[in-house]
XYZ file of C-alpha atoms in Angstrom:
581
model
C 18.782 -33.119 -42.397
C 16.634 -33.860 -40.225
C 18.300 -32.448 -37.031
C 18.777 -29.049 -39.076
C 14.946 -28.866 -39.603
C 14.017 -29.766 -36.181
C 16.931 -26.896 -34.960
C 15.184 -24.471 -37.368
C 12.194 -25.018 -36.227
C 12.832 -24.581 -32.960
C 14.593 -21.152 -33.296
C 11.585 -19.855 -35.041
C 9.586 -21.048 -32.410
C 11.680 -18.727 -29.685
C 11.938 -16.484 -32.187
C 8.162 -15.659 -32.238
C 7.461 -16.489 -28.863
C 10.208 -14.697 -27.010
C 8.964 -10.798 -26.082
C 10.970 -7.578 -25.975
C 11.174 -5.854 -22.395
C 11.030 -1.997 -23.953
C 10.128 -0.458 -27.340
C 10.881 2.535 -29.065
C 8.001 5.416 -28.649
C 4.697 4.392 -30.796
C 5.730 1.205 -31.237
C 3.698 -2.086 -29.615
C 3.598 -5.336 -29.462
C 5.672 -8.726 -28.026
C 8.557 -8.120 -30.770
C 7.854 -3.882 -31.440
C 6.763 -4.802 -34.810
C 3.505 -2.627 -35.160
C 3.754 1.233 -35.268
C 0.574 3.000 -33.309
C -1.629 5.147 -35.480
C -3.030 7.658 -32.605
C -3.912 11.333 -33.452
C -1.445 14.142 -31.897
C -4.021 14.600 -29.151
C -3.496 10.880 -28.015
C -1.642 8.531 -26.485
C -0.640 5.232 -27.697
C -0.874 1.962 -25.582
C 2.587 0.992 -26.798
C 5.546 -1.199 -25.927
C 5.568 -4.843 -25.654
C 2.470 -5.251 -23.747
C 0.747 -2.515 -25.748
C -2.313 -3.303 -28.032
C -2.115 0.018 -29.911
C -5.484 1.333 -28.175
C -5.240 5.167 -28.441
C -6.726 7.079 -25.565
C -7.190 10.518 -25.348
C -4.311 12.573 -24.181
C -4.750 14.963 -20.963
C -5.359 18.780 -21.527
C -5.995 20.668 -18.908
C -7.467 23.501 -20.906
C -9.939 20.889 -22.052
C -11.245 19.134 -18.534
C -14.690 18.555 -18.235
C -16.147 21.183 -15.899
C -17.620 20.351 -12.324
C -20.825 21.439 -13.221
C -20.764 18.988 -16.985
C -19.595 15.933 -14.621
C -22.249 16.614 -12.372
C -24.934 16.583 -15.266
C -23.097 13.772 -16.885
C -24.499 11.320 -13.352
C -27.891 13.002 -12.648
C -29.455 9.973 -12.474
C -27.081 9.093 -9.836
C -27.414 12.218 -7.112
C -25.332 11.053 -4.578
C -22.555 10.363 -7.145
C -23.072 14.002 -8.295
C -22.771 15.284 -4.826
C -19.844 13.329 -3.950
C -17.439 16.373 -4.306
C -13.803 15.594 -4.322
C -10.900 17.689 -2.469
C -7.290 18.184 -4.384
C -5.735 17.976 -1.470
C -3.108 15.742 -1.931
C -2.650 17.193 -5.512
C -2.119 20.884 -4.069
C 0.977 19.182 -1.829
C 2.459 17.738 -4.912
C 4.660 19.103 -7.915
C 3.743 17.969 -10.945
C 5.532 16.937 -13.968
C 5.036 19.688 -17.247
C 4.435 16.653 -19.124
C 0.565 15.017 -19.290
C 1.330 12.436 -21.921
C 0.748 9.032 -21.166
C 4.290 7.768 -22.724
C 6.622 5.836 -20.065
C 9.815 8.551 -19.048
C 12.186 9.665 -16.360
C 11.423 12.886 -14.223
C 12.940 15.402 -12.770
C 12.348 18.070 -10.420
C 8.374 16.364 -9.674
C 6.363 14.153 -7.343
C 4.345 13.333 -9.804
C 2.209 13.036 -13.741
C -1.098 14.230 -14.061
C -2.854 11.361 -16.528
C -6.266 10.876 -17.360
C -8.079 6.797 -16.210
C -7.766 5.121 -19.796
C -11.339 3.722 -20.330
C -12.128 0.244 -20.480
C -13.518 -0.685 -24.332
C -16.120 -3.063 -22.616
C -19.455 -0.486 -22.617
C -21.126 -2.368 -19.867
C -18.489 -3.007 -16.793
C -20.051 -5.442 -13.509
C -19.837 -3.850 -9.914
C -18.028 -6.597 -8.181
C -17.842 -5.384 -4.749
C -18.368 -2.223 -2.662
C -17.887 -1.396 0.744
C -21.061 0.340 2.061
C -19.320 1.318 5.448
C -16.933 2.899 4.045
C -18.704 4.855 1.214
C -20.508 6.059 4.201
C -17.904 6.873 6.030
C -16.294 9.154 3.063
C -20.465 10.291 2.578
C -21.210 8.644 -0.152
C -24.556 7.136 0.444
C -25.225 4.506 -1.678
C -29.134 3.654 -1.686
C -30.370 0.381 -0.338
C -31.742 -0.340 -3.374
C -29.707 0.088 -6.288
C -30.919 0.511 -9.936
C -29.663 -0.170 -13.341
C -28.260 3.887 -13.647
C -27.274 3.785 -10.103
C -24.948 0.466 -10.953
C -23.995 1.977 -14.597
C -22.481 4.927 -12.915
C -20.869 3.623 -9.866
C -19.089 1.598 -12.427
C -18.709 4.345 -15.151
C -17.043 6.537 -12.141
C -14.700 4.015 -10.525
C -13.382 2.334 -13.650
C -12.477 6.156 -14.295
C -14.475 6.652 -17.276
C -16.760 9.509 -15.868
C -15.040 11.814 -13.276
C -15.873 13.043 -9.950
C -17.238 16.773 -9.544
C -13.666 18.699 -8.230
C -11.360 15.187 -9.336
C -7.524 16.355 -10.816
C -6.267 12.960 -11.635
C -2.523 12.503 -11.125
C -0.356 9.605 -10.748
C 2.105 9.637 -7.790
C 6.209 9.691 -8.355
C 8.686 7.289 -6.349
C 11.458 5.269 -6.339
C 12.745 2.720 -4.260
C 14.545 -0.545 -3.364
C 13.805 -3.881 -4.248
C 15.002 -6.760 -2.499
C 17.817 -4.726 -1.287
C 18.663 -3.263 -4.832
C 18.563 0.017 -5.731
C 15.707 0.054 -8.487
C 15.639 3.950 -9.473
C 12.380 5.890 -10.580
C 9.084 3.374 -9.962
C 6.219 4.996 -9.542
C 2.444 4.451 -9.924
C 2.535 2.637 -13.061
C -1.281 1.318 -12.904
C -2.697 3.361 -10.073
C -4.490 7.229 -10.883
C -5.482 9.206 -7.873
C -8.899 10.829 -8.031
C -8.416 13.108 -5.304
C -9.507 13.211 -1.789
C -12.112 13.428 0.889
C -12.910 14.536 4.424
C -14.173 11.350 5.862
C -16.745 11.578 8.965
C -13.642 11.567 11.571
C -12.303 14.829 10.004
C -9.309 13.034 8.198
C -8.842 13.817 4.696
C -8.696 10.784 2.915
C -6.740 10.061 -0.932
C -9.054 7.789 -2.989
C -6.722 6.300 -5.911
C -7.780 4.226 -9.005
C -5.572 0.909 -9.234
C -5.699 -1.013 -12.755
C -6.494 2.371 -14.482
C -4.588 2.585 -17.253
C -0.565 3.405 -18.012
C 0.724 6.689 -16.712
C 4.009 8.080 -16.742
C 5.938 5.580 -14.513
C 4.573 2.368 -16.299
C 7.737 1.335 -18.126
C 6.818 -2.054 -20.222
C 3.280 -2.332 -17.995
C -0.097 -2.670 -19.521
C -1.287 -0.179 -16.500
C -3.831 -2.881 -16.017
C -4.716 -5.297 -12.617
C -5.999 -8.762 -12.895
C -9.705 -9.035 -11.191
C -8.871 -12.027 -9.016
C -5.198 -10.310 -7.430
C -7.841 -7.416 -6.807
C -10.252 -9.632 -5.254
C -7.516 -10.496 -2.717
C -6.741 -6.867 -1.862
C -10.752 -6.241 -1.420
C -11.056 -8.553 1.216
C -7.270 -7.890 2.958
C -8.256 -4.511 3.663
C -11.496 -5.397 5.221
C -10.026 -8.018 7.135
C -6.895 -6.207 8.158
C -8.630 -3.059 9.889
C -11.623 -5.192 11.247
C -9.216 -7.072 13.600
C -7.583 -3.174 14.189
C -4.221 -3.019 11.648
C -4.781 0.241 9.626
C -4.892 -0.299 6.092
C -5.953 0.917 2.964
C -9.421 0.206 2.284
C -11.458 -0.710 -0.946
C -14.436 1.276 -1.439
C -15.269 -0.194 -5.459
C -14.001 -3.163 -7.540
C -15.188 -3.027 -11.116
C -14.191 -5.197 -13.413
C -14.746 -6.033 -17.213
C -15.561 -9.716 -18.222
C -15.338 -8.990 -22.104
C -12.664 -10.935 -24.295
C -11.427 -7.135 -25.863
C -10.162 -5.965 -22.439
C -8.405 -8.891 -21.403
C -4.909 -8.788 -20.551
C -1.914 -11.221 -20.855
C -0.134 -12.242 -17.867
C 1.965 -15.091 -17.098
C 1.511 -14.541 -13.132
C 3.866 -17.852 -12.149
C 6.639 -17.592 -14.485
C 5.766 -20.681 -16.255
C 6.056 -19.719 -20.016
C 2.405 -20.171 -20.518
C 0.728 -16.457 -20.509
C -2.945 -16.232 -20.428
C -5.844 -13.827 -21.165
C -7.108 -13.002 -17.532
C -10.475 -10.717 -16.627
C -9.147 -7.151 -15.815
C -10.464 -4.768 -12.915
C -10.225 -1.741 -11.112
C -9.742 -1.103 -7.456
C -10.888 2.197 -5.633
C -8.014 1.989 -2.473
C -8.614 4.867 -0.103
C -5.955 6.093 2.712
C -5.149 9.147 4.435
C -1.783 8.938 1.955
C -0.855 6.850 -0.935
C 3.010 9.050 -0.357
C 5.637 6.163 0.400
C 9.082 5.455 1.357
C 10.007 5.500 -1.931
C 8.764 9.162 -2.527
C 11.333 11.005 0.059
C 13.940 9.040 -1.841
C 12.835 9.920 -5.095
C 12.186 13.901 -3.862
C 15.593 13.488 -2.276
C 17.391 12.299 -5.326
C 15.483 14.503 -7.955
C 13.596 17.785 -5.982
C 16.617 17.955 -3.719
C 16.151 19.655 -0.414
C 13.253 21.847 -1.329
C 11.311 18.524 -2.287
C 12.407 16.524 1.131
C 10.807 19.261 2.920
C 7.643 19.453 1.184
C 7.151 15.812 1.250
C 7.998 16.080 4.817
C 5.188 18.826 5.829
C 2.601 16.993 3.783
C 3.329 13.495 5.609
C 3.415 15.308 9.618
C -0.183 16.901 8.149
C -1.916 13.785 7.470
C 0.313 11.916 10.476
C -0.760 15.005 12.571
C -4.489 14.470 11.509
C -4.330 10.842 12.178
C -3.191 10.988 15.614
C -5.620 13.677 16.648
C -8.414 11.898 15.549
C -7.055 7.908 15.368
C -6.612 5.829 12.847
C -10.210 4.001 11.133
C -9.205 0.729 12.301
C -9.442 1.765 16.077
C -12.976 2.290 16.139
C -13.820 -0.702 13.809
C -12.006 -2.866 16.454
C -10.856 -1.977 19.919
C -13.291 1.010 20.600
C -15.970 -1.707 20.198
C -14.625 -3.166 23.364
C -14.694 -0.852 25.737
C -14.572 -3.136 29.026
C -11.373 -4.663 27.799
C -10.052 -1.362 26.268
C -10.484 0.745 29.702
C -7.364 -1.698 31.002
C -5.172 -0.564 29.021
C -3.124 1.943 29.505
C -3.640 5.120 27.733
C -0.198 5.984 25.855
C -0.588 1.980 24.778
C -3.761 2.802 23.152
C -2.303 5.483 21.611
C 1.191 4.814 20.664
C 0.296 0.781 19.232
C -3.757 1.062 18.672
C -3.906 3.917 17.004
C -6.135 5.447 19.176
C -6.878 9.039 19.288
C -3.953 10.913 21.130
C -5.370 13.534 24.118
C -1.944 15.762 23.968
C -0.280 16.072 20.223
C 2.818 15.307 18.981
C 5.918 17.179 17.396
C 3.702 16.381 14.633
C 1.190 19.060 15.377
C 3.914 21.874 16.144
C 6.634 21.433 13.575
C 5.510 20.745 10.628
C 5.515 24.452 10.027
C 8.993 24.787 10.531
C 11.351 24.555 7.383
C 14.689 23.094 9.076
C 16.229 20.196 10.494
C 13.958 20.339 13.519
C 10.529 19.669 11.204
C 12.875 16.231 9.358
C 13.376 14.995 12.837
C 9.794 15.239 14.233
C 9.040 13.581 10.672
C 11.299 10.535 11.337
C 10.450 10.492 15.044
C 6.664 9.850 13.638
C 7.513 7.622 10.739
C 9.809 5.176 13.032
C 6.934 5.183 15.937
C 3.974 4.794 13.636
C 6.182 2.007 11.431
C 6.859 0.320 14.538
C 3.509 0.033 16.216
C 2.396 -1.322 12.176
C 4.553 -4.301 11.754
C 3.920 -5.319 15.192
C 0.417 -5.305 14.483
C 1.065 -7.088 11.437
C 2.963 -9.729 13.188
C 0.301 -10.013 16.501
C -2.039 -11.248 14.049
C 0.157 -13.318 11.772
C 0.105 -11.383 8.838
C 3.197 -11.425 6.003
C 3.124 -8.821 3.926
C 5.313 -10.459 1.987
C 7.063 -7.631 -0.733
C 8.780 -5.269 1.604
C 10.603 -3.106 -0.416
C 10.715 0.754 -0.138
C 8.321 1.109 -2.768
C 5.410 -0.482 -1.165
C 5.712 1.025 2.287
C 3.737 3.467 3.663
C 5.205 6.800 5.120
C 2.915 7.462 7.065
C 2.493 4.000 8.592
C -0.503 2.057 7.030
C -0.913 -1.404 4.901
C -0.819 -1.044 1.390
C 0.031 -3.012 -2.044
C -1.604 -6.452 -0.378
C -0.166 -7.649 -3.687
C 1.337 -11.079 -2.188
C 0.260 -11.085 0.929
C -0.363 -14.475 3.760
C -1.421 -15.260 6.717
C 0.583 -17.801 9.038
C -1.024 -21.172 10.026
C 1.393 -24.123 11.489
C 3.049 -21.900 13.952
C 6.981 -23.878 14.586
C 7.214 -22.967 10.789
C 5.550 -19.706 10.744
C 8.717 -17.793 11.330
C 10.221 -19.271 7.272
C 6.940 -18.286 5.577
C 6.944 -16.341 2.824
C 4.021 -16.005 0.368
C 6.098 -14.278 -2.120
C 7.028 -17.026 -4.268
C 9.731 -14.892 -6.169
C 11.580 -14.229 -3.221
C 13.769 -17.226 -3.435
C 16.000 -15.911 -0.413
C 12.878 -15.432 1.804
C 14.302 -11.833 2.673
C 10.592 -11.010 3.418
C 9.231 -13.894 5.381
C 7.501 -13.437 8.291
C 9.921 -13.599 10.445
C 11.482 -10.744 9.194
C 9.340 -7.912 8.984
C 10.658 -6.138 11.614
C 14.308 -6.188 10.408
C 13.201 -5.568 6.894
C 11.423 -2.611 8.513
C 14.207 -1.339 10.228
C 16.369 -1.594 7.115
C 14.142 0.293 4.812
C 13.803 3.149 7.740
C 17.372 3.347 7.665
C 17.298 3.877 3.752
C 14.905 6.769 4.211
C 17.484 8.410 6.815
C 19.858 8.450 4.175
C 17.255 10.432 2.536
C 16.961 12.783 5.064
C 20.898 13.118 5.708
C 21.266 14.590 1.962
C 22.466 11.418 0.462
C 23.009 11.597 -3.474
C 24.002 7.302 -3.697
C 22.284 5.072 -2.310
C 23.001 1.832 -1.123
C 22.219 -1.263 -3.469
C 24.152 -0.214 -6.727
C 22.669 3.435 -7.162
C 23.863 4.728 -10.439
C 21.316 7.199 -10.992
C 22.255 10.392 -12.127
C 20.906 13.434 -10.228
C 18.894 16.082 -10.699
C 20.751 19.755 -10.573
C 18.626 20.453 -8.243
C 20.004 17.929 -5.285
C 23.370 19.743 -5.485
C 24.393 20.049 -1.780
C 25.130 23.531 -0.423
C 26.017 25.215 3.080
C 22.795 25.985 3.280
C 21.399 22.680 2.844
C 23.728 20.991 5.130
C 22.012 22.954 7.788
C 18.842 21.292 7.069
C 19.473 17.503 7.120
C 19.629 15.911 9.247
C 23.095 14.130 10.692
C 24.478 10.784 10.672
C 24.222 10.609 14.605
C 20.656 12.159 14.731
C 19.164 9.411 12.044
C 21.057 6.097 13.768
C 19.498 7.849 17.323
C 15.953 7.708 15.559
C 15.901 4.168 14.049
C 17.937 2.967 17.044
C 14.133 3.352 18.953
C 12.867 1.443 16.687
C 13.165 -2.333 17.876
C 12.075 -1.371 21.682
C 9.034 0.484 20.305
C 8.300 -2.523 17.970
C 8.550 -4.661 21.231
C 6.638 -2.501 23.177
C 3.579 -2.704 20.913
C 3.782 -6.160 20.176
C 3.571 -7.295 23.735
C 0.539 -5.028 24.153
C -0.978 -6.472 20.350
C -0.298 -10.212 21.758
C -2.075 -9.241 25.430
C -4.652 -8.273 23.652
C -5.132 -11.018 21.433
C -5.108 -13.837 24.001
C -7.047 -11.726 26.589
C -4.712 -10.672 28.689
C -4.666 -6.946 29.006
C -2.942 -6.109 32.391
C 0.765 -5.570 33.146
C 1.135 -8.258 35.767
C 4.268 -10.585 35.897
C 2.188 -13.695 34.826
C 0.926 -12.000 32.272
C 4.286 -11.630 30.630
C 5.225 -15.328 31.803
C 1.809 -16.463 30.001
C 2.665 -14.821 26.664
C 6.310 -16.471 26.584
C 4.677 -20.086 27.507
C 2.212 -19.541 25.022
C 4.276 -18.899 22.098
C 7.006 -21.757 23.659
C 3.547 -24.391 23.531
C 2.196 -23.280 20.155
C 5.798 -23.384 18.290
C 6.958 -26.821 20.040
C 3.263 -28.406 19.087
C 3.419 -26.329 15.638
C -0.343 -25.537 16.189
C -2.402 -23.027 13.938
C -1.818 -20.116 15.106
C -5.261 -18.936 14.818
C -7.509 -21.897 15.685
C -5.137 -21.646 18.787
C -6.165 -18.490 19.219
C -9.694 -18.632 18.937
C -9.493 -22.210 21.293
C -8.820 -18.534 24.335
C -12.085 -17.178 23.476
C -13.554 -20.609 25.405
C -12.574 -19.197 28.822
C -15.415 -17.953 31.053
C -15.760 -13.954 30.863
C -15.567 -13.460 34.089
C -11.893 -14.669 34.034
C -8.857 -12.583 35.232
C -5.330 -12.195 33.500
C -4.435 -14.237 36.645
C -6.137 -17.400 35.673
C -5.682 -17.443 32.023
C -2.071 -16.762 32.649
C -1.770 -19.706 35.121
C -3.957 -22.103 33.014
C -1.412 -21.182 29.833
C 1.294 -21.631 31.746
C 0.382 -25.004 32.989
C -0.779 -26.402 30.075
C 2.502 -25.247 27.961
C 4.918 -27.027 30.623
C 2.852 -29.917 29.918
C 2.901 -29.362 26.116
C -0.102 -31.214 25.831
C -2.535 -29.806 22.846
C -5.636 -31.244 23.925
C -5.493 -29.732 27.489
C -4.811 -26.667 26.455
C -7.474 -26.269 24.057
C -9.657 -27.328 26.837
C -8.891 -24.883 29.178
C-alpha cells in the first residue's frame, strides 16, 4: 500500500510539474490549462510560457504620429530629435499579418509587431554607451535628470516610440548544429528602424527582449538582464580591440517581481524567476544567413535577389567608408598601421577601401552576375571575421546559420568565451549544450565554411536542404527556365567558398602580426609567429597574459628583434625567459 501511494504521488508530482512545448491559440500556461481573455484588438501572451498579459495588437491605421511621439518626450529634446530612417523596413516584405500569435510565413522577410511594454512603471537604465549614441547623434547630456532617465528607458524598453520608427521583426530560418531547423526568426528581438551614423553608414537599431512577435514559437519574447549584461560588454570589447560587432547603445531592465520571467538556463529541473531586460543592438544589418535561406525557400527567386541587393548596399557602404571597429582600434595607431600594406588593411581590418568592389557596381543588376558579387563579398568579409575572431581568442560558440551575419559582423554573443590555457584552447567550447563541441574554437573556420556552403545552396535554387529538410515550399520557389538563368551553378558556388580558407589564412597571419607587434612581411616574421604559437601551446600559457608579456619590448624595436628573441626563447621553451624578453 504503501509503494502504490508513494507511486501515486510521484506521478502527480510529474504530472504538475512537467510543461507542454506548444498550446493551442489563446491558451497559456505550463499544462495549456487557462484560456486568455484579451479584447479582439489584442494579443494574448499565450502558450506554455505565457502569463495571459494582453497587449495591444498592431494597427497601422492607428500608429502614433511623428509629431504625437515627439510631444510624448519633450522633456527629453534630443530623444525627440532623434529621427529614425525605415530603411531596412523599405528593403523588406512584410507579412499581411500584425498579430502577435506564433505562425509560419510565406512569401515575407518579415512581421511588423509592436515592443510589448514592460508592467513595471518605473524601469532602471542599466547601461548606455555614450560613444556610440554619439556616433548615431544622439547626444545624451552630461548631466542626466529624472525625465531624461524616464524616457531613455520609456524609449528603449519600447514603450514610447521613436519619431519616423516602423517596428518589424525580421524573418529567417536556418540550421542548427547541422540540422535543418525550418522558419526561426526574431522571436524576442523588434527592430526600431535605422540611422545614418557620423561615417555615412546607415545603421539598424533593434530591440532584443521586447516582447513575442511572430517567430516566437513557445518563447516568452523576453531576455534575462544578466545574459544581456554579457552581450553589453562583448560588443564593447569586441570592436575596441578592432572585430566588428554589433554594438549596445541601451540596456534597460525591470527589477519588479510582476515582470519576471522563468527560465531554467542549465537544464537542471529547477526554473527560476530571473530580472528581465532589454538590449538596444545596433549594426549596419541584423539580415543573416538564415534569411537568404528562408527568402530562398519561401520568396523564391524574386526574394534571393532582393535580399541580395539590400546586403551588397550596406556591404557596399561598409567598405567605402570601413567598418566602426577600424577607427576605434587600428586607425588609433597610425605608426604601426602605415606598415601595413594597404589591401591588408582593407581586405582583414576593415579599413576603408580607396577603389570599390563588385559591390558598388552590381548590385543593380538583377541576374546571376549581382548573386556572385554577393557571395564573392559574403565569403571575403566572413573570412577576414572569424579570423579576427580567432587572432584574439574569441569562441563564438553557437554557429549555426541563424546567428551569422550576412554581411560579416558579430552578433547573438549569446554563449560566447574567450580562450585562456592555450595547448587546450583549440577543445574549448563555452556552449555547454553542444555536447559534440561542433563549435569549439578550434572550429570556427570550418563551421564557417560549412554554413557558407549552405547559403550557396541558397543561391543555386535549392528547394531541400541538407540536415533533414522537410519543409514544404512556398508556390512561389517553383523553379522555371527563367530562374535557372539566375542562380547561380554548382561549379560557380564550390569556386567561391573554395577562396575561402586562403583568405581566412591570409587575414589571420596579418590579425596575429599585428597582435604580437610584428607588422612587416619579412621571413622571420613568419618564423616568429609559428615559434610563438609552438611555445605558448607546448607551455599551455594564457594566451592573453602571453600576449600582453610582448607589449614589454622597447618601442624602438624592429620585427627583426622581436622575431629573433621569440624564436629563441620558444626553442628553449622556457616560460620565464620569454616573458622576460
Amino acid at each position: 500500500m504503501n509503494l502504490l501511494f508513494h507511486l501515486l504521488l510521484l506521478s502527480l508530482l510529474q504530472y504538475w510539474t512537467s510543461s507542454y512545448t506548444a498550446c493551442a491559440p489563446n491558451r497559456y500556461g505550463r499544462r495549456c490549462n487557462y484560456q486568455c481573455k484579451c479584447k479582439s484588438s489584442e494579443d494574448c501572451n499565450d502558450g506554455p510560457k505565457g502569463n495571459g498579459n494582453c497587449t495591444p495588437r498592431l494597427n497601422v491605421s492607428l500608429l502614433s504620429t511623428d509629431a504625437t511621439r515627439k510631444e510624448q518626450l519633450r522633456s527629453s529634446p534630443f530623444l525627440a530629435n532623434f529621427q529614425l530612417l525605415p530603411t531596412t523596413f523599405d528593403q523588406m516584405t512584410m507579412d499581411e499579418h500584425t498579430g502577435r500569435t506564433s505562425r509560419q510565413i510565406y512569401g515575407a522577410s518579415g512581421a511588423r509587431i509592436l515592443p510589448a511594454p514592460f508592467r513595471n512603471p518605473a524601469l532602471n537604465v542599466v547601461a548606455l554607451d555614450h560613444e556610440l549614441a554619439f556616433f548615431l547623434g544622439l547626444e545624451i547630456p552630461a548631466n542626466l535628470n529624472d525625465g531624461h532617465t524616464r524616457d531613455l528607458a520609456e524609449v528603449f524598453s519600447g514603450r514610447k516610440l521613436l519619431p519616423g520608427s516602423i517596428t518589424f521583426a525580421h524573418g529567417y530560418a536556418g540550421h542548427q548544429f547541422g540540422q535543418w531547423a525550418g522558419q526561426l526568426g526574431d522571436g524576442r528581438a523588434t527592430t526600431l528602424g535605422d540611422r545614418l551614423g557620423l561615417d555615412g553608414s546607415h545603421y539598424e537599431i533593434s530591440l532584443k527582449g521586447a516582447g513575442r512577435t511572430a517567430f516566437s514559437r513557445s518563447g516568452d519574447g523576453r531576455a534575462v538582464l544578466r545574459n544581456l549584461v554579457r552581450e553589453f560588454l562583448s560588443g564593447a570589447f569586441l570592436n575596441a580591440v578592432g572585430v566588428p560587432t554589433s554594438g549596445a547603445l541601451a540596456l534597460v531592465g525591470s527589477d519588479q517581481d510582476m515582470d519576471g520571467i522563468i527560465r531554467d538556463e542549465y537544464y537542471t529541473g529547477s526554473p527560476e524567476k530571473l530580472k528581465p531586460g532589454v538590449l538596444s543592438r545596433v549594426t549596419p544589418s541584423f539580415i543573416r544567413f538564415g534569411s537568404i535561406q528562408l527568402a530562398a525557400k519561401r520568396q523564391g527567386l524574386d526574394g534571393v535577389l532582393k535580399l541580395a541587393r539590400h546586403a551588397l548596399t550596406i556591404i557596399d557602404e561598409q567598405e567605402r567608408n570601413g567598418d566602426r571597429s577600424f577607427f576605434k582600434y587600428f586607425a588609433k595607431n597610425k605608426n604601426l598601421l602605415a606598415r601595413v600594406d594597404e589591401e591588408i588593411r582593407e581586405n582583414c581590418f576593415f579599413a576603408p577601401r580607396k577603389q570599390d568592389t563588385c559591390a558598388g557596381s552590381s548590385r543593380g543588376g538583377g541576374g546571376s552576375e549581382m548573386l556572385e558579387c554577393f557571395l564573392d563579398r559574403l565569403v571575403a568579409r566572413t573570412a577576414a571575421l572569424i579570423a579576427a575572431w580567432d587572432a584574439v581568442g574569441f569562441a563564438h560558440g553557437v554557429l549555426n546559420t541563424d546567428n551569422m551575419s550576412l554581411i560579416g559582423v558579430t552578433i547573438d554573443m549569446n554563449v560566447f568565451g574567450l580562450i585562456t590555457d592555450y595547448g587546450t584552447s583549440h577543445d574549448f567550447s563555452p556552449n555547454f549544450i553542444d555536447d559534440d563541441k561542433r563549435y569549439k574554437f578550434g572550429h570556427q573556420q570550418k563551421m564557417a565554411a560549412w554554413n557558407l556552403a549552405r547559403v550557396g545552396d541558397a543561391l543555386m535554387g535549392k528547394t531541400r536542404f541538407v540536415g533533414g529538410d522537410r519543409d514544404s515550399d512556398s508556390e512561389t520557389n517553383k523553379k522555371t527556365t527563367s530562374a535557372h538563368d539566375y542562380f547561380l551553378t554548382p561549379e560557380k558556388v564550390r569556386q567561391q567558398i573554395a577562396e575561402f580558407n586562403g583568405r581566412y589564412q591570409l587575414c589571420y597571419e596579418a590579425r596575429l602580426k599585428w597582435r604580437i607587434g610584428l607588422v612587416g612581411s619579412s621571413m622571420v616574421t613568419s618564423n616568429a609567429i609559428a615559434a610563438w604559437h609552438d611555445w605558448m601551446r607546448a607551455a599551455n600559457v594564457d594566451y592573453h597574459k602571453a600576449s600582453r608579456a610582448l607589449g614589454e619590448f622597447a618601442k624602438n624595436s624592429d620585427d627583426r628583434d622581436v622575431g629573433d628573441a621569440i624564436i629563441k626563447a620558444s626553442t628553449t621553451r622556457s616560460v620565464p625567459k620569454l616573458l622576460s624578453i
